[in-house]
Coordinates of C-alpha atoms and ligand atoms in Angstrom, one line a residue:
X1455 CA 92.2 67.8 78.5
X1456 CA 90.7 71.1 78.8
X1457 CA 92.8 74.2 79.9
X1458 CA 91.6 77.5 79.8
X1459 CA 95.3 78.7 80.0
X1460 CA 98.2 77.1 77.7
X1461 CA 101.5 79.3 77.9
X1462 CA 104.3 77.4 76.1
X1463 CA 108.3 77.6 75.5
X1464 CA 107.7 81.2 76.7
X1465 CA 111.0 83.0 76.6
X1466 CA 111.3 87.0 78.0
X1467 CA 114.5 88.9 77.9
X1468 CA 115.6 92.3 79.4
X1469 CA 118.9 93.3 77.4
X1470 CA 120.7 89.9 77.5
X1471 CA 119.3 89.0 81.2
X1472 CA 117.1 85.6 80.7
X1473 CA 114.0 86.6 82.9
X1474 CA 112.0 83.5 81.2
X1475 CA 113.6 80.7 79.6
X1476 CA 111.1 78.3 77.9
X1477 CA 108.7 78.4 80.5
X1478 CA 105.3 75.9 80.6
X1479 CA 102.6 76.8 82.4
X1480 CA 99.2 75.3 81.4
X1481 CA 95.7 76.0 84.2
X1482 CA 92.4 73.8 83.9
X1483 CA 89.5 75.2 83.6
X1484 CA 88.5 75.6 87.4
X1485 CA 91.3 75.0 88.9
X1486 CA 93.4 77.0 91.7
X1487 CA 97.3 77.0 90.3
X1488 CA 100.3 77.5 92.5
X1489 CA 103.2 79.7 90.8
X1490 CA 106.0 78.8 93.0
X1491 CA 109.4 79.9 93.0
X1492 CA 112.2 82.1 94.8
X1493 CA 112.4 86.1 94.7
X1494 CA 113.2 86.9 91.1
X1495 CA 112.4 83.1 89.7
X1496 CA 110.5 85.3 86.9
X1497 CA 106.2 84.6 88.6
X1498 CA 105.5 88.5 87.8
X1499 CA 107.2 88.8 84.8
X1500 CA 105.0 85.5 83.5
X1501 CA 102.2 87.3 84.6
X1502 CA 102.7 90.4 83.0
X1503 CA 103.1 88.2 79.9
X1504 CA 99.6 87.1 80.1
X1505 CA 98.2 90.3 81.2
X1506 CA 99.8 91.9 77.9
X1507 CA 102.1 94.2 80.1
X1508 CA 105.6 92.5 78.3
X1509 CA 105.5 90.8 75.0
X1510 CA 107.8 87.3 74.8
X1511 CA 110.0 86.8 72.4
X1512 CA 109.2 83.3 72.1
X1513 CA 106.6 81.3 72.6
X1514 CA 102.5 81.0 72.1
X1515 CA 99.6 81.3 74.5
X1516 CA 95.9 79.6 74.2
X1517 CA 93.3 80.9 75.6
X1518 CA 90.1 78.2 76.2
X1519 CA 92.3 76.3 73.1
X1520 CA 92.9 79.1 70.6
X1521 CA 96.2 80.7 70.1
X1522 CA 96.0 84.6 71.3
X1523 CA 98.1 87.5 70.7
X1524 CA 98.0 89.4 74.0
X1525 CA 99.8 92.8 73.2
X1526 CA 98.0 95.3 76.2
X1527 CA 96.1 94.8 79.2
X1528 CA 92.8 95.9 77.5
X1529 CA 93.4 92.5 75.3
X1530 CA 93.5 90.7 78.2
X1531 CA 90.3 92.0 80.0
X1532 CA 88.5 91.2 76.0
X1533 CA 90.2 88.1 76.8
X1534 CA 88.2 87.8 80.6
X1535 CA 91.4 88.1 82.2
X1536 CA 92.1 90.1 85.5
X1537 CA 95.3 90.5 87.5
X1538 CA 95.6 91.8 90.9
X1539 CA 99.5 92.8 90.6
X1540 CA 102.2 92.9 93.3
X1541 CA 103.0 96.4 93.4
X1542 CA 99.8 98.2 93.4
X1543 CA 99.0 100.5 90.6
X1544 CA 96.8 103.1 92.5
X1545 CA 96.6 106.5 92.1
X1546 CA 97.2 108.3 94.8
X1547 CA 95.0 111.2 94.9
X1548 CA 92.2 109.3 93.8
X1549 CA 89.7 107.9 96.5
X1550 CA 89.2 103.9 96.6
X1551 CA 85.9 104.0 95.2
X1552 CA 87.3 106.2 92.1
X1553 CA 90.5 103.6 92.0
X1554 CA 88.0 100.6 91.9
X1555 CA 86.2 102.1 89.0
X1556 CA 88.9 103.4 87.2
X1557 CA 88.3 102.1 83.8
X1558 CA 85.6 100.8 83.8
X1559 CA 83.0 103.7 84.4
X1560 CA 79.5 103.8 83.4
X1561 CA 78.3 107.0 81.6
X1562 CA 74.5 108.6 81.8
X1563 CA 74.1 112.0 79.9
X1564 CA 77.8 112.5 79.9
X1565 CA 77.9 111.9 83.8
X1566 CA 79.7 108.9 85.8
X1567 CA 77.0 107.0 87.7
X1568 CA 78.5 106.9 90.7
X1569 CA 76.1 106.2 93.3
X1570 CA 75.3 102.5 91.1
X1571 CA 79.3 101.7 91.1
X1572 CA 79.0 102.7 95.6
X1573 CA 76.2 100.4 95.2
X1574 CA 78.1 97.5 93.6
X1575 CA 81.2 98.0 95.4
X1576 CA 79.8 98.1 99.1
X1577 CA 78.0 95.3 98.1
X1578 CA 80.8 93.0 96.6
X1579 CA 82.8 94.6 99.9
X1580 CA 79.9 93.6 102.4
X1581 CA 80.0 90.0 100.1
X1582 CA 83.8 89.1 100.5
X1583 CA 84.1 90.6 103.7
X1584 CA 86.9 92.8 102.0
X1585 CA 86.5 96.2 104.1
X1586 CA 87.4 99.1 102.6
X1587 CA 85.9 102.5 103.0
X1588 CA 84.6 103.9 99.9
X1589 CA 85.9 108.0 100.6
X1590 CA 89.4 106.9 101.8
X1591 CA 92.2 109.0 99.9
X1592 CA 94.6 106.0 98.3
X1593 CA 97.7 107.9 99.6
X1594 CA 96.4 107.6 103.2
X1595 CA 95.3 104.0 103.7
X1596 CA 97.4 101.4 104.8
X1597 CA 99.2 98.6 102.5
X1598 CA 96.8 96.0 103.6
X1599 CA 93.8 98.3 103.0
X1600 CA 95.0 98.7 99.4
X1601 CA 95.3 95.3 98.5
X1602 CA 91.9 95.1 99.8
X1603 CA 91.0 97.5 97.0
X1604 CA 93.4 95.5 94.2
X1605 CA 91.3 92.6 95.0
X1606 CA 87.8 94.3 94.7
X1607 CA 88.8 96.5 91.8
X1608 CA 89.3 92.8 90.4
X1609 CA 86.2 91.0 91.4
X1610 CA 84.3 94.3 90.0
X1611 CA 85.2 93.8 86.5
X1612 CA 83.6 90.1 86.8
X1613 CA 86.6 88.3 84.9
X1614 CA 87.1 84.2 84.3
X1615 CA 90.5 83.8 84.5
X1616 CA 92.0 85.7 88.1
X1617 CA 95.5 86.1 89.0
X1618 CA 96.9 86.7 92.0
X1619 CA 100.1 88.0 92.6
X1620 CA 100.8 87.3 96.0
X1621 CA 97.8 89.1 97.5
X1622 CA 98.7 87.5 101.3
X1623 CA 102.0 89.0 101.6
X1624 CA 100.1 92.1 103.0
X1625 CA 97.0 90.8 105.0
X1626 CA 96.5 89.9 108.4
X1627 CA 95.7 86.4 108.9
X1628 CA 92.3 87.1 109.5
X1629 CA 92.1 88.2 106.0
X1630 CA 94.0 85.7 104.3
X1631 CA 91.8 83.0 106.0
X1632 CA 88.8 85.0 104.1
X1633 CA 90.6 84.9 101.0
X1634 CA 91.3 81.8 100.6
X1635 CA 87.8 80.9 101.6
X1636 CA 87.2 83.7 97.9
X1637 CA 89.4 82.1 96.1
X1638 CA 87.2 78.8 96.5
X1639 CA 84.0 80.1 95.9
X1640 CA 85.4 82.0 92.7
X1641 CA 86.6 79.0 91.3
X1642 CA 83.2 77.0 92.5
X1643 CA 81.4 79.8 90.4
X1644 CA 83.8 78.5 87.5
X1645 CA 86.5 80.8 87.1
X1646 CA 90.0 79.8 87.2
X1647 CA 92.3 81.1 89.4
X1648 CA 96.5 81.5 89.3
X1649 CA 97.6 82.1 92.4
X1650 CA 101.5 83.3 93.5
X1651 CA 102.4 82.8 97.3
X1652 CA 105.4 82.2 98.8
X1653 CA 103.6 80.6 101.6
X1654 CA 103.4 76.9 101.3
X1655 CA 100.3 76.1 104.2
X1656 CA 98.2 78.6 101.8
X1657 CA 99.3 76.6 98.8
X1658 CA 98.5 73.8 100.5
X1659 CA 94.8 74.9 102.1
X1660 CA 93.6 76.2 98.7
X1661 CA 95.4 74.9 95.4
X1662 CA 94.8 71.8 93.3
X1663 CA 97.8 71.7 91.1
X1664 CA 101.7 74.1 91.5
X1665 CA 104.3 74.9 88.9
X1666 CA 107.4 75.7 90.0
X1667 CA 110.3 77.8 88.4
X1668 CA 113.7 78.6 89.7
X1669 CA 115.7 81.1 87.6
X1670 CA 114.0 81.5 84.9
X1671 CA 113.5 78.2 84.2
X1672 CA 110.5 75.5 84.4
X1673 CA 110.3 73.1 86.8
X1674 CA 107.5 70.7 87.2
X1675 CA 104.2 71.0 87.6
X1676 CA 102.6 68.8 90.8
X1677 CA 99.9 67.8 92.5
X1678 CA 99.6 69.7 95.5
X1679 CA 97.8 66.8 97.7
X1680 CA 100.2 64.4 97.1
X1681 CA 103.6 66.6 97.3
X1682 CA 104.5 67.7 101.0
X1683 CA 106.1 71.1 102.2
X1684 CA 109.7 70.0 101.6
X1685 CA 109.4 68.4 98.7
X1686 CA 108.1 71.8 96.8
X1687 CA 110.5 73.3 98.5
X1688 CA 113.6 71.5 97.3
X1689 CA 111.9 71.6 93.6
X1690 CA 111.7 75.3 94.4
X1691 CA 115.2 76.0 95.8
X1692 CA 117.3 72.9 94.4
X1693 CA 118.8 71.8 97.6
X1694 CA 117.1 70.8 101.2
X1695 CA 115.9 73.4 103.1
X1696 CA 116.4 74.0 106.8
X1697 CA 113.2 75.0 108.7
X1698 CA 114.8 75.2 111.7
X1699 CA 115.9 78.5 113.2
X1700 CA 118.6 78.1 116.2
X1701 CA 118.5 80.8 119.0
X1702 CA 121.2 81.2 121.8
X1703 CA 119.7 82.4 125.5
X1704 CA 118.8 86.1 125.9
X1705 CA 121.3 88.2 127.4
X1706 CA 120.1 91.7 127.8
X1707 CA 121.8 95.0 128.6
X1708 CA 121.0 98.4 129.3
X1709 CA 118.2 100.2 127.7
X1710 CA 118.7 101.3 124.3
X1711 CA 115.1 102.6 122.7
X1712 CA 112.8 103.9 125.8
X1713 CA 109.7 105.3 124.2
X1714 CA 107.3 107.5 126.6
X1715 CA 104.1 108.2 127.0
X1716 CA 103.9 108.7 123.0
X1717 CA 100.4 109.1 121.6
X1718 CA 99.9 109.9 117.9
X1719 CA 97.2 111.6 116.4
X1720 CA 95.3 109.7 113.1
X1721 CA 94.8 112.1 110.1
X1722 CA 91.9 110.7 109.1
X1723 CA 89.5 110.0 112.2
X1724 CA 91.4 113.0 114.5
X1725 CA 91.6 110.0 117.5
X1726 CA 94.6 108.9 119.7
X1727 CA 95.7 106.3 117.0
X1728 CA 98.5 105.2 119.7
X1729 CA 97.1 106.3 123.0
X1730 CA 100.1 107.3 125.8
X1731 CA 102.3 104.4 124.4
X1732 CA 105.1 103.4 126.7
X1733 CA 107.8 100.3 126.8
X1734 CA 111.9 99.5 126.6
X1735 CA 114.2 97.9 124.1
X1736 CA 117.3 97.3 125.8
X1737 CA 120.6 95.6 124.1
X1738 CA 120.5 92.0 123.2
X1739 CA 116.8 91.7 122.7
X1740 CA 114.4 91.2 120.0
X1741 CA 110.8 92.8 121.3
X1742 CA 107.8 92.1 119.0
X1743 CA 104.7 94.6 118.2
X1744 CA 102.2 92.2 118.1
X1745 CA 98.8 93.2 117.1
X1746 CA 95.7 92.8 114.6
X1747 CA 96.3 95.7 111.7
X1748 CA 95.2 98.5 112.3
X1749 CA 95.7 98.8 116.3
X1750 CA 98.4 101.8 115.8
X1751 CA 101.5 100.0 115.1
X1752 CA 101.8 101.3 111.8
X1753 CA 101.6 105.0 113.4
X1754 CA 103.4 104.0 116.7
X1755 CA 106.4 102.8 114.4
X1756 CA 106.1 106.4 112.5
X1757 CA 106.5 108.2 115.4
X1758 CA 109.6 106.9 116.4
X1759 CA 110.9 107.3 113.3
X1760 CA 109.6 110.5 112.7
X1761 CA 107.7 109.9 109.3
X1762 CA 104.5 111.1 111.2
X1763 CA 104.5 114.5 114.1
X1764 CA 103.6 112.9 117.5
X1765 CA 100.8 114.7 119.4
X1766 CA 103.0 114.1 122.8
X1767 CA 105.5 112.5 124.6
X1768 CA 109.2 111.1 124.3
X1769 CA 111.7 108.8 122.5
X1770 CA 115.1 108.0 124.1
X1771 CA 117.7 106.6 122.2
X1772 CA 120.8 105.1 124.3
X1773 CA 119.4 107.8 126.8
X1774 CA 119.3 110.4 124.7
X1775 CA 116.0 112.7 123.8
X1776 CA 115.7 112.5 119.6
X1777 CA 112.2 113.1 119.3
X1778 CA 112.2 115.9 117.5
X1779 CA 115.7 115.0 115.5
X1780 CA 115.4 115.3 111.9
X1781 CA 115.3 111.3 110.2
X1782 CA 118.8 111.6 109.0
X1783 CA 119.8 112.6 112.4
X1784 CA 117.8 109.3 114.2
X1785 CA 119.5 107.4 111.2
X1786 CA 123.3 108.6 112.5
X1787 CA 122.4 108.2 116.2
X1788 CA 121.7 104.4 115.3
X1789 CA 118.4 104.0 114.4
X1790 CA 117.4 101.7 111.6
X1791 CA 114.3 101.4 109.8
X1792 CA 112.7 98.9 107.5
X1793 CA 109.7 100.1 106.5
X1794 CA 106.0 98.5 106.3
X1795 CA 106.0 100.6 102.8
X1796 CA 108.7 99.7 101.0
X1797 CA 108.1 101.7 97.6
X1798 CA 106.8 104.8 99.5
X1799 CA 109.3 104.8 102.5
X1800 CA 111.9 102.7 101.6
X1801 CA 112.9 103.2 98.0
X1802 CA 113.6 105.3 95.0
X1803 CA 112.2 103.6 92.9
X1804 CA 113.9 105.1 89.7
X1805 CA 117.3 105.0 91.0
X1806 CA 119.8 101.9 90.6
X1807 CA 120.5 99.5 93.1
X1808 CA 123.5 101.1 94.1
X1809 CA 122.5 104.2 94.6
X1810 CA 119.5 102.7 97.1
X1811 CA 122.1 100.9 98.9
X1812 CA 123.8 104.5 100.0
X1813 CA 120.7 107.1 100.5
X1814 CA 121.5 107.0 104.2
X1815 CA 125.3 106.9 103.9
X1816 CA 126.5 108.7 100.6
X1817 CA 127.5 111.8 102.7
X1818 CA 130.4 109.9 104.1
X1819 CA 133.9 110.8 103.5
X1820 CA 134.2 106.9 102.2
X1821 CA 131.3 107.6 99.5
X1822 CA 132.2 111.2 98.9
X1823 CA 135.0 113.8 98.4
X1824 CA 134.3 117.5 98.0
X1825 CA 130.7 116.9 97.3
X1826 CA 131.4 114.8 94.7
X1827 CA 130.0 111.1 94.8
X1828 CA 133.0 108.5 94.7
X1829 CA 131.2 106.1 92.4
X1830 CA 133.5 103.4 92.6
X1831 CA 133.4 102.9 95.9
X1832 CA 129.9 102.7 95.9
X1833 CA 129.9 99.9 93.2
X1834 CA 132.2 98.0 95.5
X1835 CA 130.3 98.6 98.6
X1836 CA 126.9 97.7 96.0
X1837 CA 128.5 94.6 95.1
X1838 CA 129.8 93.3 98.5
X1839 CA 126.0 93.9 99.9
X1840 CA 124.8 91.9 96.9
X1841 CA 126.5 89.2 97.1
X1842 CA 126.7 88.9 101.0
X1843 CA 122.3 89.5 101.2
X1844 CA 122.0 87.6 97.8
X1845 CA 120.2 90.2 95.6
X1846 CA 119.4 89.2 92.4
X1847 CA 118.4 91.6 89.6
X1848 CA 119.1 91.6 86.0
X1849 CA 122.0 94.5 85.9
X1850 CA 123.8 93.4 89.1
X1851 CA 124.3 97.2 91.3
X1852 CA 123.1 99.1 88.1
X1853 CA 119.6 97.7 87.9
X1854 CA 116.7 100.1 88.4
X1855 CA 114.9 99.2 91.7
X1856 CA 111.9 99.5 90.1
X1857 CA 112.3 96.5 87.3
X1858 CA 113.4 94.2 90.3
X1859 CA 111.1 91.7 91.6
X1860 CA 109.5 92.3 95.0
X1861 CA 111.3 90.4 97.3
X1862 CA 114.8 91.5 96.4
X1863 CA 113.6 95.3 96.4
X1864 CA 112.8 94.0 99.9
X1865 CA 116.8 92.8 100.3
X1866 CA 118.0 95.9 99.3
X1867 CA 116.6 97.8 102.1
X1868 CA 117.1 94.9 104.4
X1869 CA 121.2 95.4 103.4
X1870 CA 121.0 98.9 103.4
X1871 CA 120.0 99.2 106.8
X1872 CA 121.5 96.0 108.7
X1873 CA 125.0 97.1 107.1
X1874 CA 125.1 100.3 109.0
X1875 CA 125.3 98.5 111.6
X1876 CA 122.8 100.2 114.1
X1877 CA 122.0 100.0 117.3
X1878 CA 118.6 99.5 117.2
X1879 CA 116.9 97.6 114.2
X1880 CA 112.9 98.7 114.0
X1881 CA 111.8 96.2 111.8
X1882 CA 108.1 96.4 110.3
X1883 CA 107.3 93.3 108.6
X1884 CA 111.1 91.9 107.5
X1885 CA 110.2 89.1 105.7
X1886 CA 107.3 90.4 103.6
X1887 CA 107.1 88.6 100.2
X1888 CA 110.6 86.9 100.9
X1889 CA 110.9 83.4 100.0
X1890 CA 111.4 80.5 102.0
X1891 CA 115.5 81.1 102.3
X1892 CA 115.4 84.7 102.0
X1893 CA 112.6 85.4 105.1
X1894 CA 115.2 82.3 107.2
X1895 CA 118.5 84.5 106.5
X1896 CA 116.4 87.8 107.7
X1897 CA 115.7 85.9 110.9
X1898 CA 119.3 85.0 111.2
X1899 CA 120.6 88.2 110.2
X1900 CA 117.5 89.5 113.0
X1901 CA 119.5 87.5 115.7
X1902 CA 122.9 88.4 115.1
X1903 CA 121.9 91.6 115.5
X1904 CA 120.7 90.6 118.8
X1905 CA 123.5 88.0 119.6
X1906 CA 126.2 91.4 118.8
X1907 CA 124.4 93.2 121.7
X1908 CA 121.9 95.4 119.5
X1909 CA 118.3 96.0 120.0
X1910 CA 115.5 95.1 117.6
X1911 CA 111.9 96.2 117.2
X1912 CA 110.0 93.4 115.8
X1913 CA 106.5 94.8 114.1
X1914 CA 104.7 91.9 112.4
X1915 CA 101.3 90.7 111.8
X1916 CA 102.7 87.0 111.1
X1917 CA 102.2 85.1 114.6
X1918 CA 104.7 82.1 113.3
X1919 CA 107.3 85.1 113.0
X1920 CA 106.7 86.5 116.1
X1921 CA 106.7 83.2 118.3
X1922 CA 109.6 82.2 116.7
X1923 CA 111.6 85.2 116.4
X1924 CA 110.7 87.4 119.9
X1925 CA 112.2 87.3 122.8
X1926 CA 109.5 89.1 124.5
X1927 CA 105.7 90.4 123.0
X1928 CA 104.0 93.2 123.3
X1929 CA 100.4 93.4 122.2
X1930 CA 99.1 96.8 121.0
X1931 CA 95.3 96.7 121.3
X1932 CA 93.4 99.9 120.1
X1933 CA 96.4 102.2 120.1
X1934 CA 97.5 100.6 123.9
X1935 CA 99.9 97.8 124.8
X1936 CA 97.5 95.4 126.7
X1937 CA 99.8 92.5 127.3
X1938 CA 103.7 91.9 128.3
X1939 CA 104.5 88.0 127.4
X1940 CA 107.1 85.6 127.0
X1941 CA 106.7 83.9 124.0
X1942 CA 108.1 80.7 125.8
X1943 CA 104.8 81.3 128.1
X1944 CA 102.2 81.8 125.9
X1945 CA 100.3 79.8 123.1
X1946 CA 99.4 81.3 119.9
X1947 CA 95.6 80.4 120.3
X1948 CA 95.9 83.0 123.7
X1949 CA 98.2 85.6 122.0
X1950 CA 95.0 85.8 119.7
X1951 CA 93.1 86.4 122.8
X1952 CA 95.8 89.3 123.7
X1953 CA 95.1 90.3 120.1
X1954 CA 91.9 90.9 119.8
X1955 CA 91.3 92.9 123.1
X1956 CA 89.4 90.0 125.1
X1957 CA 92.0 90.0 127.5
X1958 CA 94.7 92.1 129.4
X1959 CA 97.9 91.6 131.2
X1960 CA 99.0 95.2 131.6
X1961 CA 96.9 97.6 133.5
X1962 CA 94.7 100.1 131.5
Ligands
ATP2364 N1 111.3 95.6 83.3 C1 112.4 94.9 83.7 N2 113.6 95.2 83.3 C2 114.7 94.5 83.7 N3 114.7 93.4 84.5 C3 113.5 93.0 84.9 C4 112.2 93.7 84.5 N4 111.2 93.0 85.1 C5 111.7 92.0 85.7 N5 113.1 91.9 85.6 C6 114.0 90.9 86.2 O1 113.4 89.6 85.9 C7 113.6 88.8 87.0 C8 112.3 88.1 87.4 O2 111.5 89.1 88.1 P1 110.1 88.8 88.6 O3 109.5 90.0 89.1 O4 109.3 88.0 87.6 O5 110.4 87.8 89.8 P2 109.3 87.1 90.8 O6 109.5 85.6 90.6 O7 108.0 87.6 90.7 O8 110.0 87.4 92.3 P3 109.3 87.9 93.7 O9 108.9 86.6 94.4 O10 110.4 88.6 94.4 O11 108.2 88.8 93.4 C9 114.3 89.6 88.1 O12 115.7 89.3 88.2 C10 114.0 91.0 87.7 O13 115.1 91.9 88.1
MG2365 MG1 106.8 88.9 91.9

């Protein structure tokens, strides 16, 4: 049997926490192969293995047969590997052409070549239908655009062996239909691919064989045509899972977010991102942002919240004007906010997990006396959240958020923000990179908050989500809401219809 990958009995340890316990994973040559497993099962940390960014402390790799030692990232790329990672590692001031050719820069006379590296890199953009624009600052493109330029800065260093670390969590599903459809022509070109999703239909459309680890530990490895949904699930998870998501009737009260007439001005093209936005949230219901990326949600959602100056109008809060109220002052007045960028805006990413779950709160008398920070009642309100939202870290309310994995840094802002116990939730893509129980218990936890008479602002690019979740849907269309539907009305093949501006319900 030929595998160009063989990683056995691999064991990785931070302090005394177990991240890998004599874990298996072995790809053939040409294959796509699922790494499945919950938030924090140890994927990334597996992958950083290979890529050279930890060293085990047992265990041996083969690479194409031969045992390797892989002790930095530069091994690995002698070694043909490439890794587009979870959290991006862009520099921000740098321009996306300059972050795709970081590295790997070809020299003439002491000069970059630059125009021959635009050259390749519109081209492999034009190619993979991956669209980027070359002279767009990293620190102002959106999350989706900079996995976008992960994946290229990948497929421009022209490696064999190609992981992905959950590249879809980000994309629109327009763009992860594409990727798949890259993923299979890579692998038809004969590369091998490893591929991390927490999405089972993607597994399913696209991979030959899954491993699966829970907790550190190794699973099974299947085949993914013969295995259904629920049984990699329950391999996944150890116990059944439910699917189902139960939702009482809507029973709405009085307005509690009005937003009017608010247009927002982009930074980079100087237009009317969000164009004389106006709708209501009132009490008891869950209203969903639907929309194809890049239609102004992510600035209509900033300026509510205030991360970005609105060029005009109003935001009401239970009646109230706050729109030009400072963020902490929104975030006292009830407003919640998980945010679509969850290192940038939601995060410090080099404080503990305790001192995240308080950046909104600490002030209190309960967190603080006389300026001073009472630190054990923030470890006890740290380790109620935990356990209540499930968090799992290595250090318990002392890890650093930045050494969690991805979907529990997600958790911590989900608890942080849900346990203040707001009025109205604006929630930009919840359930980003959550496993299969994680993303069901932010739905529940979505429609308590709905069930307990609070509003919530559903912004997500997922149409299962919003179907599921909404009680009504709104579809923002080049900065405008063009439709007003029930989701109990409407199919998701004419919600795409909404979506991409063939057709209107609201007047223009
Ligand atoms: N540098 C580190 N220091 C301490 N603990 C770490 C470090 N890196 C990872 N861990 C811990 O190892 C465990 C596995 O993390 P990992 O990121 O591999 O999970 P994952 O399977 O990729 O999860 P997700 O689906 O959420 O991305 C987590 O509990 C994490 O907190
Ligand atoms: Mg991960």
């Amino acid at each position: 049997m030929e595998y160009v990958i063989e990683m056995n009995h691999i064991t990785k340890e931070f302090g005394n926490f177990k991240a890998l316990d004599d874990v298996t994973l072995c790809v053939k040559k040409g294959e796509i192969h699922a790494l499945l497993g919950e938030n924090g099962a140890g994927k990334s940390t597996l992958m950083s293995v290979l890529f050279g960014l930890y060293q085990a402390e047992r265990g041996e790799i083969k690479i194409n047969g031969k045992p390797v030692k892989i002790n930095n990232p530069n091994d690995a790329n002698n070694l043909n590997i490439g890794m587009v990672h979870q959290h991006f590692k862009l520099v921000h001031n740098f321009t996306i052409l300059e972050s795709i050719v970081l590295g790997r820069e070809t020299v003439k006379g002491g000069f970059l070549k630059m125009e021959e590296a635009r050259k390749k890199v519109v081209e492999l953009s034009d190619h993979y239908k991956l669209k980027i624009d070359p002279d767009a600052y990293i620190s102002d493109i959106t999350v989706g655009m900079q996995q976008r330029v992960e994946i290229l800065k990948m497929l421009y260093c022209d490696n064999d062996i190609l992981i992905f670390d959950e590249p879809t969590a980000v994309l629109t599903p327009q763009e992860i239909d594409e990727l798949m459809k890259i993923m299979k022509n890579l692998v038809d070109e004969g590369k091998s691919i490893i591929f991390i999703s927490h999405k089972l239909n993607e597994i399913k459309a696209v991979a030959n064989r899954c491993t699966v680890l829970r907790k550190g530990h190794y699973i099974g490895t299947i085949e993914v045509e013969t295995t259904t949904k629920e049984e990699m699930s329950e391999m996944m998870v150890g116990r059944k899972v439910n699917f189902h998501l139960d939702k009482p009737e809507l029973n709405t009260g009085d307005v509690t977010l009005s937003v009017k007439d608010l247009t927002v001005v982009s930074k980079t093209s100087h237009k009317n991102i969000v164009n004389q936005v106006s709708f209501e949230v009132k009490k008891g219901e869950i209203v969903c942002i639907a929309g194809i990326d890049g239609n102004g949600q992510s600035e209509l959602v900033y300026g509510i919240t205030g991360l970005m100056s609105i060029q005009s109008g109003q935001v009401l809060l239970n009646g109230k004007d706050i729109t030009r109220e400072s963020i902490r002052k929104k975030s006292i007045d009830g407003m919640a906010h998980i945010p679509e960028d969850r290192h940038k805006h939601g995060l410090v990413l080099d404080y503990s997990l305790q001192e995240n779950l308080v950046l909104q709160t600490y002030f209190e008398p309960r967190f603080q006396n006389k300026g001073i920070i009472r630190f054990n009642a923030v470890r006890e309100y740290a380790k109620k959240l935990i356990n209540q939202y499930d968090i799992r870290s290595g250090q318990g309310e002392e890890s650093i958020v930045r050494d969690m994995s991805g979907g529990n840094q997600q958790k911590v802002i989900i608890a942080r923000e849900l346990d203040r116990d707001p009025d109205i939730v604006i929630a930009v893509q919840p359930t980003r990179g959550l496993d299969i129980g994680a993303t069901e218990y932010i739905h529940r936890q979505l429609i308590n908050q709905r069930d307990n008479g609070k509003a919530v602002l559903l912004v997500s690019l997922e149409l299962d989500e919003v179907m599921e979740v909404s009680d009504r849907i709104l579809v923002i269309y080049e900065g405008e809401i063009v439709a007003d539907l029930d989701p109990k009305n409407v199919t998701v093949q004419e919600l795409g219809l909404y979506m991409s501006g063939s057709k209107r319900s609201v007047k223009a």
